[in-house]
PDB file of C-alpha atoms in Angstrom:
ATOM      1  CA  MET N   1     -14.156  42.891 -72.537  1.00 66.00           C
ATOM      2  CA  PHE N   2     -12.894  46.436 -72.060  1.00 75.00           C
ATOM      3  CA  GLN N   3     -13.610  49.161 -74.569  1.00 80.00           C
ATOM      4  CA  TYR N   4     -11.457  52.177 -75.051  1.00 79.00           C
ATOM      5  CA  ILE N   5     -11.142  55.008 -77.516  1.00 79.00           C
ATOM      6  CA  LYS N   6      -8.108  54.906 -79.752  1.00 76.00           C
ATOM      7  CA  THR N   7      -7.113  57.787 -82.006  1.00 77.00           C
ATOM      8  CA  CYS N   8      -6.761  56.735 -85.646  1.00 73.00           C
ATOM      9  CA  TYR N   9      -5.127  58.748 -88.400  1.00 74.00           C
ATOM     10  CA  TRP N  10      -5.072  58.433 -92.160  1.00 76.00           C
ATOM     11  CA  SER N  11      -2.114  59.865 -94.022  1.00 84.00           C
ATOM     12  CA  PRO N  12      -1.695  60.187 -97.774  1.00 86.00           C
ATOM     13  CA  PRO N  13       1.105  58.238 -99.432  1.00 90.00           C
ATOM     14  CA  GLU N  14       4.503  59.827 -99.662  1.00 90.00           C
ATOM     15  CA  GLN N  15       5.531  61.574-102.895  1.00 92.00           C
ATOM     16  CA  ASP N  16       5.925  59.246-105.932  1.00 91.00           C
ATOM     17  CA  PHE N  17       3.944  56.467-104.225  1.00 94.00           C
ATOM     18  CA  VAL N  18       0.408  55.346-104.931  1.00 94.00           C
ATOM     19  CA  MET N  19      -1.698  53.923-102.103  1.00 93.00           C
ATOM     20  CA  PHE N  20      -4.081  51.000-102.515  1.00 93.00           C
ATOM     21  CA  CYS N  21      -6.515  50.854 -99.587  1.00 90.00           C
ATOM     22  CA  CYS N  22      -7.720  47.232 -99.730  1.00 91.00           C
ATOM     23  CA  ASP N  23     -10.499  45.294 -98.048  1.00 89.00           C
ATOM     24  CA  GLY N  24     -12.268  41.978 -98.371  1.00 88.00           C
ATOM     25  CA  SER N  25     -15.408  40.670 -96.734  1.00 85.00           C
ATOM     26  CA  SER N  26     -17.811  37.787 -96.698  1.00 85.00           C
ATOM     27  CA  PHE N  27     -21.429  37.595 -95.602  1.00 85.00           C
ATOM     28  CA  GLY N  28     -21.039  34.479 -93.489  1.00 84.00           C
ATOM     29  CA  ASN N  29     -17.663  32.863 -92.951  1.00 86.00           C
ATOM     30  CA  PRO N  30     -17.505  31.240 -95.419  1.00 91.00           C
ATOM     31  CA  GLY N  31     -20.187  33.001 -97.390  1.00 89.00           C
ATOM     32  CA  SER N  32     -20.785  35.264-100.352  1.00 86.00           C
ATOM     33  CA  ALA N  33     -17.503  37.185-100.607  1.00 88.00           C
ATOM     34  CA  GLY N  34     -15.993  40.146-102.399  1.00 89.00           C
ATOM     35  CA  PHE N  35     -13.087  42.544-102.335  1.00 91.00           C
ATOM     36  CA  GLY N  36     -12.529  46.194-103.069  1.00 89.00           C
ATOM     37  CA  PHE N  37      -9.816  48.794-103.072  1.00 91.00           C
ATOM     38  CA  VAL N  38      -9.392  52.498-103.679  1.00 90.00           C
ATOM     39  CA  VAL N  39      -6.289  53.979-105.334  1.00 93.00           C
ATOM     40  CA  ARG N  40      -4.986  57.373-104.159  1.00 92.00           C
ATOM     41  CA  ASP N  41      -2.002  59.517-105.039  1.00 94.00           C
ATOM     42  CA  SER N  42       0.116  61.671-102.712  1.00 93.00           C
ATOM     43  CA  ASN N  43      -2.344  64.571-103.173  1.00 93.00           C
ATOM     44  CA  CYS N  44      -5.153  62.376-101.735  1.00 88.00           C
ATOM     45  CA  GLN N  45      -6.864  62.278-105.131  1.00 91.00           C
ATOM     46  CA  VAL N  46      -8.754  59.106-105.978  1.00 90.00           C
ATOM     47  CA  LEU N  47      -7.194  57.743-109.164  1.00 93.00           C
ATOM     48  CA  GLY N  48      -9.539  54.798-109.389  1.00 92.00           C
ATOM     49  CA  ALA N  49     -11.107  51.866-107.621  1.00 90.00           C
ATOM     50  CA  MET N  50     -11.932  48.240-108.190  1.00 91.00           C
ATOM     51  CA  SER N  51     -14.356  45.815-106.650  1.00 89.00           C
ATOM     52  CA  GLY N  52     -15.211  42.244-107.429  1.00 91.00           C
ATOM     53  CA  GLY N  53     -17.096  39.167-106.411  1.00 89.00           C
ATOM     54  CA  ILE N  54     -15.310  35.988-105.396  1.00 89.00           C
ATOM     55  CA  GLY N  55     -18.185  33.586-104.851  1.00 87.00           C
ATOM     56  CA  VAL N  56     -18.239  31.597-101.616  1.00 89.00           C
ATOM     57  CA  ALA N  57     -15.098  32.220 -99.546  1.00 90.00           C
ATOM     58  CA  THR N  58     -13.889  33.278 -96.105  1.00 91.00           C
ATOM     59  CA  ASN N  59     -13.139  36.882 -95.187  1.00 88.00           C
ATOM     60  CA  TYR N  60      -9.471  35.828 -94.868  1.00 89.00           C
ATOM     61  CA  LEU N  61      -9.374  34.694 -98.512  1.00 91.00           C
ATOM     62  CA  ALA N  62     -11.282  37.797 -99.621  1.00 90.00           C
ATOM     63  CA  GLU N  63      -8.503  39.962 -98.107  1.00 90.00           C
ATOM     64  CA  TYR N  64      -5.889  38.058-100.125  1.00 91.00           C
ATOM     65  CA  TYR N  65      -7.899  38.558-103.306  1.00 90.00           C
ATOM     66  CA  GLY N  66      -8.146  42.288-102.644  1.00 90.00           C
ATOM     67  CA  ILE N  67      -4.409  42.695-102.231  1.00 92.00           C
ATOM     68  CA  MET N  68      -3.587  40.418-105.167  1.00 91.00           C
ATOM     69  CA  CYS N  69      -5.945  42.260-107.525  1.00 90.00           C
ATOM     70  CA  ALA N  70      -4.551  45.611-106.344  1.00 91.00           C
ATOM     71  CA  VAL N  71      -0.998  44.528-107.197  1.00 90.00           C
ATOM     72  CA  GLU N  72      -2.097  43.186-110.594  1.00 89.00           C
ATOM     73  CA  LEU N  73      -3.980  46.393-111.462  1.00 88.00           C
ATOM     74  CA  ASP N  74      -0.989  48.426-110.338  1.00 87.00           C
ATOM     75  CA  VAL N  75       1.202  46.615-112.846  1.00 86.00           C
ATOM     76  CA  GLN N  76      -1.386  47.172-115.625  1.00 87.00           C
ATOM     77  CA  TRP N  77      -1.510  50.903-114.849  1.00 89.00           C
ATOM     78  CA  GLY N  78       2.312  51.107-114.784  1.00 87.00           C
ATOM     79  CA  MET N  79       2.707  52.363-111.229  1.00 88.00           C
ATOM     80  CA  LEU N  80       6.084  51.293-109.865  1.00 86.00           C
ATOM     81  CA  LYS N  81       5.997  52.420-106.212  1.00 91.00           C
ATOM     82  CA  ILE N  82       2.985  51.362-104.183  1.00 93.00           C
ATOM     83  CA  ILE N  83       1.732  51.098-100.632  1.00 94.00           C
ATOM     84  CA  ILE N  84      -0.785  48.381 -99.805  1.00 93.00           C
ATOM     85  CA  VAL N  85      -3.016  49.271 -96.837  1.00 92.00           C
ATOM     86  CA  SER N  86      -5.255  46.790 -95.030  1.00 90.00           C
ATOM     87  CA  TYR N  87      -6.595  46.388 -91.510  1.00 86.00           C
ATOM     88  CA  PHE N  88      -5.927  42.614 -91.598  1.00 88.00           C
ATOM     89  CA  LYS N  89      -2.363  42.560 -90.172  1.00 89.00           C
ATOM     90  CA  PHE N  90      -1.868  38.816 -90.569  1.00 90.00           C
ATOM     91  CA  VAL N  91      -2.629  38.865 -94.302  1.00 90.00           C
ATOM     92  CA  LEU N  92      -0.309  41.858 -94.824  1.00 91.00           C
ATOM     93  CA  THR N  93       2.523  40.100 -93.015  1.00 92.00           C
ATOM     94  CA  GLU N  94       2.027  36.875 -94.939  1.00 90.00           C
ATOM     95  CA  PHE N  95       1.800  38.695 -98.278  1.00 87.00           C
ATOM     96  CA  ALA N  96       4.989  40.666 -97.517  1.00 88.00           C
ATOM     97  CA  LYS N  97       6.813  37.376 -96.843  1.00 89.00           C
ATOM     98  CA  GLY N  98       5.522  35.850-100.082  1.00 85.00           C
ATOM     99  CA  ARG N  99       3.304  33.406 -98.211  1.00 88.00           C
ATOM    100  CA  VAL N 100       0.158  33.515-100.285  1.00 87.00           C
ATOM    101  CA  PRO N 101      -2.328  30.725-101.037  1.00 86.00           C
ATOM    102  CA  TRP N 102      -0.850  28.249-103.523  1.00 86.00           C
ATOM    103  CA  PHE N 103      -3.172  29.261-106.365  1.00 86.00           C
ATOM    104  CA  MET N 104      -1.970  32.908-106.130  1.00 86.00           C
ATOM    105  CA  LYS N 105       1.771  32.233-105.961  1.00 86.00           C
ATOM    106  CA  GLY N 106       2.520  32.502-109.690  1.00 86.00           C
ATOM    107  CA  GLY N 107       0.512  35.675-110.203  1.00 83.00           C
ATOM    108  CA  CYS N 108       1.961  37.219-107.068  1.00 81.00           C
ATOM    109  CA  LYS N 109       5.567  36.599-108.119  1.00 82.00           C
ATOM    110  CA  ASN N 110       4.966  37.893-111.652  1.00 83.00           C
ATOM    111  CA  ALA N 111       3.278  41.067-110.450  1.00 82.00           C
ATOM    112  CA  THR N 112       5.553  42.003-107.536  1.00 83.00           C
ATOM    113  CA  ARG N 113       8.798  41.556-109.465  1.00 82.00           C
ATOM    114  CA  LYS N 114       7.658  44.249-111.926  1.00 83.00           C
ATOM    115  CA  LEU N 115       7.434  46.829-109.130  1.00 83.00           C
ATOM    116  CA  ASN N 116      10.298  49.050-108.021  1.00 84.00           C
ATOM    117  CA  GLN N 117       9.036  49.219-104.451  1.00 89.00           C
ATOM    118  CA  ILE N 118       6.109  47.860-102.483  1.00 91.00           C
ATOM    119  CA  LYS N 119       5.299  48.705 -98.873  1.00 93.00           C
ATOM    120  CA  TYR N 120       2.709  47.066 -96.650  1.00 92.00           C
ATOM    121  CA  GLN N 121       0.959  49.228 -94.078  1.00 90.00           C
ATOM    122  CA  HIS N 122      -1.621  48.424 -91.447  1.00 87.00           C
ATOM    123  CA  GLY N 123      -4.614  50.750 -91.334  1.00 82.00           C
ATOM    124  CA  TYR N 124      -7.559  50.634 -88.982  1.00 76.00           C
ATOM    125  CA  ARG N 125     -10.948  49.760 -90.432  1.00 69.00           C
ATOM    126  CA  GLU N 126     -12.242  53.193 -89.407  1.00 66.00           C
ATOM    127  CA  THR N 127      -9.659  54.924 -91.636  1.00 67.00           C
ATOM    128  CA  ASN N 128     -10.143  52.437 -94.471  1.00 70.00           C
ATOM    129  CA  PHE N 129     -13.885  53.047 -94.855  1.00 69.00           C
ATOM    130  CA  THR N 130     -13.721  53.776 -98.592  1.00 74.00           C
ATOM    131  CA  ALA N 131     -12.337  50.318 -99.344  1.00 76.00           C
ATOM    132  CA  ASP N 132     -14.903  48.820 -96.975  1.00 74.00           C
ATOM    133  CA  CYS N 133     -17.627  50.641 -98.930  1.00 71.00           C
ATOM    134  CA  MET N 134     -16.359  49.198-102.229  1.00 74.00           C
ATOM    135  CA  THR N 135     -16.233  45.693-100.737  1.00 73.00           C
ATOM    136  CA  LYS N 136     -19.668  45.589 -99.166  1.00 70.00           C
ATOM    137  CA  LYS N 137     -21.154  46.848-102.424  1.00 69.00           C
ATOM    138  CA  VAL N 138     -20.095  43.768-104.380  1.00 70.00           C
ATOM    139  CA  ALA N 139     -19.881  40.806-102.035  1.00 66.00           C
ATOM    140  CA  ALA N 140     -23.051  39.412-103.596  1.00 66.00           C
ATOM    141  CA  LEU N 141     -21.648  39.606-107.149  1.00 72.00           C
ATOM    142  CA  ALA N 142     -20.897  36.375-108.966  1.00 73.00           C
ATOM    143  CA  ALA N 143     -17.351  35.044-108.889  1.00 80.00           C
ATOM    144  CA  SER N 144     -14.989  36.763-111.338  1.00 81.00           C
ATOM    145  CA  VAL N 145     -17.267  39.782-111.893  1.00 84.00           C
ATOM    146  CA  ARG N 146     -15.109  42.906-111.604  1.00 88.00           C
ATOM    147  CA  GLN N 147     -15.953  46.601-111.618  1.00 86.00           C
ATOM    148  CA  ILE N 148     -13.112  49.006-112.399  1.00 88.00           C
ATOM    149  CA  TYR N 149     -13.510  52.749-111.965  1.00 87.00           C
ATOM    150  CA  ILE N 150     -11.233  55.394-113.399  1.00 90.00           C
ATOM    151  CA  GLY N 151     -11.369  58.380-111.069  1.00 90.00           C
ATOM    152  CA  ARG N 152     -13.629  58.616-108.032  1.00 86.00           C
ATOM    153  CA  PRO N 153     -16.704  56.341-108.104  1.00 84.00           C
ATOM    154  CA  ARG N 154     -19.952  58.122-107.225  1.00 80.00           C
ATOM    155  CA  CYS N 155     -20.685  55.540-104.533  1.00 75.00           C
ATOM    156  CA  LEU N 156     -17.684  56.591-102.386  1.00 75.00           C
ATOM    157  CA  PRO N 157     -18.543  58.750 -99.398  1.00 67.00           C
ATOM    158  CA  ARG N 158     -16.796  62.101 -99.105  1.00 68.00           C
ATOM    159  CA  VAL N 159     -15.346  63.342 -95.853  1.00 60.00           C
TER     160      VAL N 159
END
């Protein structure tokens, strides 16, 4: 396997959009799983974050949960234009096409139809480290346990 250095950039969301940097992980595959995301405005300010435990799941399913919970929280907070960022390209593509696991279909349709605009954007893991931090923190939590933060959580690293 060849290794090479690739330049990665992180850009804030465009004006009037809110960015949800999402991640999901599992310790083992399947294993103890969780998700997390960080919400930022166009000024790069952290508006909030959420993390939660899923129980035993694959990292693939944890990614879906992260995106689904981000969209649902977005609707609760009344944000109408959002950008979903994840490093898992396949899950982003499937979500954008409405191909979500059967048990998420109803919630996904209800949430996304309330939005004015939703964009899906691939981001490298290295630029999505804040969401990764939120995810790793809670993968051992029990299923359905959620932690919601208004503003910047203390546990997030600063750059």
